[in-house]
């Protein structure tokens, strides 16, 4: 039968480990195979097929996934920065009110 793609939800580390594993396997390709010039998958060696697989999948699938994960990470960092700014301004406002309240008490006591 015909093979089908199976879509899986993976996180950043799973993708990174998968890419690293495939790069390591593709690294076994000899320079003679690169120099040959025939990149027909049906007639290539296993290691040359792995290189072609990496090239196609990195450009078509993995790089967009990594870009999307980086965008999500950046949004989280910006969101955390906004929360931190809010907490700092709230703390400054409360401290200012406390200082004003103490100043009023001290002035009334005089």
mmCIF file with all atom_site columns, C-alpha atoms in Angstrom:
data_model
loop_
_atom_site.group_PDB
_atom_site.id
_atom_site.type_symbol
_atom_site.label_atom_id
_atom_site.label_alt_id
_atom_site.label_comp_id
_atom_site.label_asym_id
_atom_site.label_entity_id
_atom_site.label_seq_id
_atom_site.pdbx_PDB_ins_code
_atom_site.Cartn_x
_atom_site.Cartn_y
_atom_site.Cartn_z
_atom_site.occupancy
_atom_site.B_iso_or_equiv
_atom_site.pdbx_formal_charge
_atom_site.auth_seq_id
_atom_site.auth_comp_id
_atom_site.auth_asym_id
_atom_site.auth_atom_id
_atom_site.pdbx_PDB_model_num
ATOM 1   C CA . UNK A 1 1   ? 0.000  0.000  0.000  1.00 0.00 ? 1   UNK A CA 1
ATOM 2   C CA . UNK A 1 2   ? 0.879  3.621  -0.166 1.00 0.00 ? 2   UNK A CA 1
ATOM 3   C CA . UNK A 1 3   ? 2.538  5.161  2.879  1.00 0.00 ? 3   UNK A CA 1
ATOM 4   C CA . UNK A 1 4   ? 0.916  8.110  4.608  1.00 0.00 ? 4   UNK A CA 1
ATOM 5   C CA . UNK A 1 5   ? 2.200  10.966 6.736  1.00 0.00 ? 5   UNK A CA 1
ATOM 6   C CA . UNK A 1 6   ? 1.449  10.677 10.425 1.00 0.00 ? 6   UNK A CA 1
ATOM 7   C CA . UNK A 1 7   ? 1.237  14.095 12.043 1.00 0.00 ? 7   UNK A CA 1
ATOM 8   C CA . UNK A 1 8   ? 2.487  14.237 15.622 1.00 0.00 ? 8   UNK A CA 1
ATOM 9   C CA . UNK A 1 9   ? 2.608  17.059 18.130 1.00 0.00 ? 9   UNK A CA 1
ATOM 10  C CA . UNK A 1 10  ? 6.237  17.424 19.207 1.00 0.00 ? 10  UNK A CA 1
ATOM 11  C CA . UNK A 1 11  ? 8.037  19.961 21.283 1.00 0.00 ? 11  UNK A CA 1
ATOM 12  C CA . UNK A 1 12  ? 11.217 21.895 20.521 1.00 0.00 ? 12  UNK A CA 1
ATOM 13  C CA . UNK A 1 13  ? 13.534 19.331 22.135 1.00 0.00 ? 13  UNK A CA 1
ATOM 14  C CA . UNK A 1 14  ? 12.045 16.383 20.265 1.00 0.00 ? 14  UNK A CA 1
ATOM 15  C CA . UNK A 1 15  ? 12.525 18.198 16.953 1.00 0.00 ? 15  UNK A CA 1
ATOM 16  C CA . UNK A 1 16  ? 16.066 19.197 17.884 1.00 0.00 ? 16  UNK A CA 1
ATOM 17  C CA . UNK A 1 17  ? 16.954 15.631 18.874 1.00 0.00 ? 17  UNK A CA 1
ATOM 18  C CA . UNK A 1 18  ? 15.437 14.269 15.669 1.00 0.00 ? 18  UNK A CA 1
ATOM 19  C CA . UNK A 1 19  ? 17.384 16.710 13.501 1.00 0.00 ? 19  UNK A CA 1
ATOM 20  C CA . UNK A 1 20  ? 20.594 15.957 15.382 1.00 0.00 ? 20  UNK A CA 1
ATOM 21  C CA . UNK A 1 21  ? 20.093 12.216 14.994 1.00 0.00 ? 21  UNK A CA 1
ATOM 22  C CA . UNK A 1 22  ? 19.452 12.524 11.264 1.00 0.00 ? 22  UNK A CA 1
ATOM 23  C CA . UNK A 1 23  ? 22.420 14.863 10.749 1.00 0.00 ? 23  UNK A CA 1
ATOM 24  C CA . UNK A 1 24  ? 24.656 12.398 12.543 1.00 0.00 ? 24  UNK A CA 1
ATOM 25  C CA . UNK A 1 25  ? 23.475 9.583  10.266 1.00 0.00 ? 25  UNK A CA 1
ATOM 26  C CA . UNK A 1 26  ? 23.876 11.729 7.152  1.00 0.00 ? 26  UNK A CA 1
ATOM 27  C CA . UNK A 1 27  ? 27.424 12.645 8.182  1.00 0.00 ? 27  UNK A CA 1
ATOM 28  C CA . UNK A 1 28  ? 28.508 9.151  7.154  1.00 0.00 ? 28  UNK A CA 1
ATOM 29  C CA . UNK A 1 29  ? 28.179 10.146 3.493  1.00 0.00 ? 29  UNK A CA 1
ATOM 30  C CA . UNK A 1 30  ? 31.580 10.053 1.825  1.00 0.00 ? 30  UNK A CA 1
ATOM 31  C CA . UNK A 1 31  ? 32.992 12.890 -0.268 1.00 0.00 ? 31  UNK A CA 1
ATOM 32  C CA . UNK A 1 32  ? 33.039 10.557 -3.284 1.00 0.00 ? 32  UNK A CA 1
ATOM 33  C CA . UNK A 1 33  ? 29.269 10.218 -3.072 1.00 0.00 ? 33  UNK A CA 1
ATOM 34  C CA . UNK A 1 34  ? 28.875 14.007 -2.994 1.00 0.00 ? 34  UNK A CA 1
ATOM 35  C CA . UNK A 1 35  ? 31.166 14.381 -6.003 1.00 0.00 ? 35  UNK A CA 1
ATOM 36  C CA . UNK A 1 36  ? 29.199 11.806 -7.999 1.00 0.00 ? 36  UNK A CA 1
ATOM 37  C CA . UNK A 1 37  ? 26.425 14.307 -8.717 1.00 0.00 ? 37  UNK A CA 1
ATOM 38  C CA . UNK A 1 38  ? 23.567 11.818 -9.115 1.00 0.00 ? 38  UNK A CA 1
ATOM 39  C CA . UNK A 1 39  ? 20.947 12.700 -6.493 1.00 0.00 ? 39  UNK A CA 1
ATOM 40  C CA . UNK A 1 40  ? 18.249 10.355 -7.739 1.00 0.00 ? 40  UNK A CA 1
ATOM 41  C CA . UNK A 1 41  ? 16.835 8.945  -4.501 1.00 0.00 ? 41  UNK A CA 1
ATOM 42  C CA . UNK A 1 42  ? 15.876 5.622  -6.038 1.00 0.00 ? 42  UNK A CA 1
ATOM 43  C CA . UNK A 1 43  ? 19.482 4.834  -7.034 1.00 0.00 ? 43  UNK A CA 1
ATOM 44  C CA . UNK A 1 44  ? 21.420 6.468  -4.207 1.00 0.00 ? 44  UNK A CA 1
ATOM 45  C CA . UNK A 1 45  ? 23.083 4.933  -1.205 1.00 0.00 ? 45  UNK A CA 1
ATOM 46  C CA . UNK A 1 46  ? 21.433 5.014  2.190  1.00 0.00 ? 46  UNK A CA 1
ATOM 47  C CA . UNK A 1 47  ? 23.688 7.783  3.461  1.00 0.00 ? 47  UNK A CA 1
ATOM 48  C CA . UNK A 1 48  ? 23.124 9.901  0.349  1.00 0.00 ? 48  UNK A CA 1
ATOM 49  C CA . UNK A 1 49  ? 19.377 9.381  0.698  1.00 0.00 ? 49  UNK A CA 1
ATOM 50  C CA . UNK A 1 50  ? 19.643 10.606 4.302  1.00 0.00 ? 50  UNK A CA 1
ATOM 51  C CA . UNK A 1 51  ? 21.352 13.793 3.120  1.00 0.00 ? 51  UNK A CA 1
ATOM 52  C CA . UNK A 1 52  ? 18.614 14.406 0.548  1.00 0.00 ? 52  UNK A CA 1
ATOM 53  C CA . UNK A 1 53  ? 15.962 13.697 3.177  1.00 0.00 ? 53  UNK A CA 1
ATOM 54  C CA . UNK A 1 54  ? 17.539 16.246 5.533  1.00 0.00 ? 54  UNK A CA 1
ATOM 55  C CA . UNK A 1 55  ? 17.790 18.865 2.816  1.00 0.00 ? 55  UNK A CA 1
ATOM 56  C CA . UNK A 1 56  ? 14.169 18.517 1.737  1.00 0.00 ? 56  UNK A CA 1
ATOM 57  C CA . UNK A 1 57  ? 12.710 18.282 5.235  1.00 0.00 ? 57  UNK A CA 1
ATOM 58  C CA . UNK A 1 58  ? 14.827 21.036 6.773  1.00 0.00 ? 58  UNK A CA 1
ATOM 59  C CA . UNK A 1 59  ? 13.766 23.528 4.140  1.00 0.00 ? 59  UNK A CA 1
ATOM 60  C CA . UNK A 1 60  ? 10.171 22.443 3.786  1.00 0.00 ? 60  UNK A CA 1
ATOM 61  C CA . UNK A 1 61  ? 9.111  21.332 7.241  1.00 0.00 ? 61  UNK A CA 1
ATOM 62  C CA . UNK A 1 62  ? 11.548 21.752 10.112 1.00 0.00 ? 62  UNK A CA 1
ATOM 63  C CA . UNK A 1 63  ? 12.745 25.321 9.617  1.00 0.00 ? 63  UNK A CA 1
ATOM 64  C CA . UNK A 1 64  ? 9.160  26.692 9.614  1.00 0.00 ? 64  UNK A CA 1
ATOM 65  C CA . UNK A 1 65  ? 8.411  24.675 12.766 1.00 0.00 ? 65  UNK A CA 1
ATOM 66  C CA . UNK A 1 66  ? 11.486 26.089 14.522 1.00 0.00 ? 66  UNK A CA 1
ATOM 67  C CA . UNK A 1 67  ? 10.557 29.599 13.372 1.00 0.00 ? 67  UNK A CA 1
ATOM 68  C CA . UNK A 1 68  ? 7.066  29.136 14.794 1.00 0.00 ? 68  UNK A CA 1
ATOM 69  C CA . UNK A 1 69  ? 8.457  27.894 18.112 1.00 0.00 ? 69  UNK A CA 1
ATOM 70  C CA . UNK A 1 70  ? 10.836 30.865 18.311 1.00 0.00 ? 70  UNK A CA 1
ATOM 71  C CA . UNK A 1 71  ? 7.903  33.236 17.739 1.00 0.00 ? 71  UNK A CA 1
ATOM 72  C CA . UNK A 1 72  ? 5.923  31.569 20.535 1.00 0.00 ? 72  UNK A CA 1
ATOM 73  C CA . UNK A 1 73  ? 8.962  31.832 22.825 1.00 0.00 ? 73  UNK A CA 1
ATOM 74  C CA . UNK A 1 74  ? 9.400  35.518 21.962 1.00 0.00 ? 74  UNK A CA 1
ATOM 75  C CA . UNK A 1 75  ? 5.723  36.162 22.706 1.00 0.00 ? 75  UNK A CA 1
ATOM 76  C CA . UNK A 1 76  ? 6.140  34.489 26.098 1.00 0.00 ? 76  UNK A CA 1
ATOM 77  C CA . UNK A 1 77  ? 9.198  36.619 26.870 1.00 0.00 ? 77  UNK A CA 1
ATOM 78  C CA . UNK A 1 78  ? 7.379  39.814 25.860 1.00 0.00 ? 78  UNK A CA 1
ATOM 79  C CA . UNK A 1 79  ? 4.366  38.784 27.939 1.00 0.00 ? 79  UNK A CA 1
ATOM 80  C CA . UNK A 1 80  ? 6.584  38.106 30.962 1.00 0.00 ? 80  UNK A CA 1
ATOM 81  C CA . UNK A 1 81  ? 8.291  41.473 30.442 1.00 0.00 ? 81  UNK A CA 1
ATOM 82  C CA . UNK A 1 82  ? 4.918  43.226 30.431 1.00 0.00 ? 82  UNK A CA 1
ATOM 83  C CA . UNK A 1 83  ? 3.908  41.416 33.617 1.00 0.00 ? 83  UNK A CA 1
ATOM 84  C CA . UNK A 1 84  ? 7.201  42.388 35.266 1.00 0.00 ? 84  UNK A CA 1
ATOM 85  C CA . UNK A 1 85  ? 6.709  46.022 34.292 1.00 0.00 ? 85  UNK A CA 1
ATOM 86  C CA . UNK A 1 86  ? 3.186  45.961 35.728 1.00 0.00 ? 86  UNK A CA 1
ATOM 87  C CA . UNK A 1 87  ? 4.421  44.455 39.002 1.00 0.00 ? 87  UNK A CA 1
ATOM 88  C CA . UNK A 1 88  ? 7.218  47.018 39.283 1.00 0.00 ? 88  UNK A CA 1
ATOM 89  C CA . UNK A 1 89  ? 4.897  49.984 38.655 1.00 0.00 ? 89  UNK A CA 1
ATOM 90  C CA . UNK A 1 90  ? 2.335  48.591 41.102 1.00 0.00 ? 90  UNK A CA 1
ATOM 91  C CA . UNK A 1 91  ? 5.040  48.161 43.728 1.00 0.00 ? 91  UNK A CA 1
ATOM 92  C CA . UNK A 1 92  ? 6.283  51.718 43.135 1.00 0.00 ? 92  UNK A CA 1
ATOM 93  C CA . UNK A 1 93  ? 2.742  53.090 43.442 1.00 0.00 ? 93  UNK A CA 1
ATOM 94  C CA . UNK A 1 94  ? 2.071  51.207 46.687 1.00 0.00 ? 94  UNK A CA 1
ATOM 95  C CA . UNK A 1 95  ? 5.419  52.308 48.135 1.00 0.00 ? 95  UNK A CA 1
ATOM 96  C CA . UNK A 1 96  ? 4.665  55.910 47.186 1.00 0.00 ? 96  UNK A CA 1
ATOM 97  C CA . UNK A 1 97  ? 1.274  55.741 48.896 1.00 0.00 ? 97  UNK A CA 1
ATOM 98  C CA . UNK A 1 98  ? 2.855  54.262 52.025 1.00 0.00 ? 98  UNK A CA 1
ATOM 99  C CA . UNK A 1 99  ? 5.488  57.044 52.107 1.00 0.00 ? 99  UNK A CA 1
ATOM 100 C CA . UNK A 1 100 ? 2.805  59.714 51.661 1.00 0.00 ? 100 UNK A CA 1
ATOM 101 C CA . UNK A 1 101 ? 0.654  58.119 54.375 1.00 0.00 ? 101 UNK A CA 1
ATOM 102 C CA . UNK A 1 102 ? 3.593  58.005 56.828 1.00 0.00 ? 102 UNK A CA 1
ATOM 103 C CA . UNK A 1 103 ? 4.489  61.622 55.962 1.00 0.00 ? 103 UNK A CA 1
ATOM 104 C CA . UNK A 1 104 ? 0.923  62.702 56.706 1.00 0.00 ? 104 UNK A CA 1
ATOM 105 C CA . UNK A 1 105 ? 0.997  60.861 60.059 1.00 0.00 ? 105 UNK A CA 1
ATOM 106 C CA . UNK A 1 106 ? 4.334  62.443 60.973 1.00 0.00 ? 106 UNK A CA 1
ATOM 107 C CA . UNK A 1 107 ? 3.129  65.946 60.016 1.00 0.00 ? 107 UNK A CA 1
ATOM 108 C CA . UNK A 1 108 ? -0.097 65.515 62.019 1.00 0.00 ? 108 UNK A CA 1
ATOM 109 C CA . UNK A 1 109 ? 1.900  64.379 65.051 1.00 0.00 ? 109 UNK A CA 1
ATOM 110 C CA . UNK A 1 110 ? 3.960  67.597 65.041 1.00 0.00 ? 110 UNK A CA 1
#
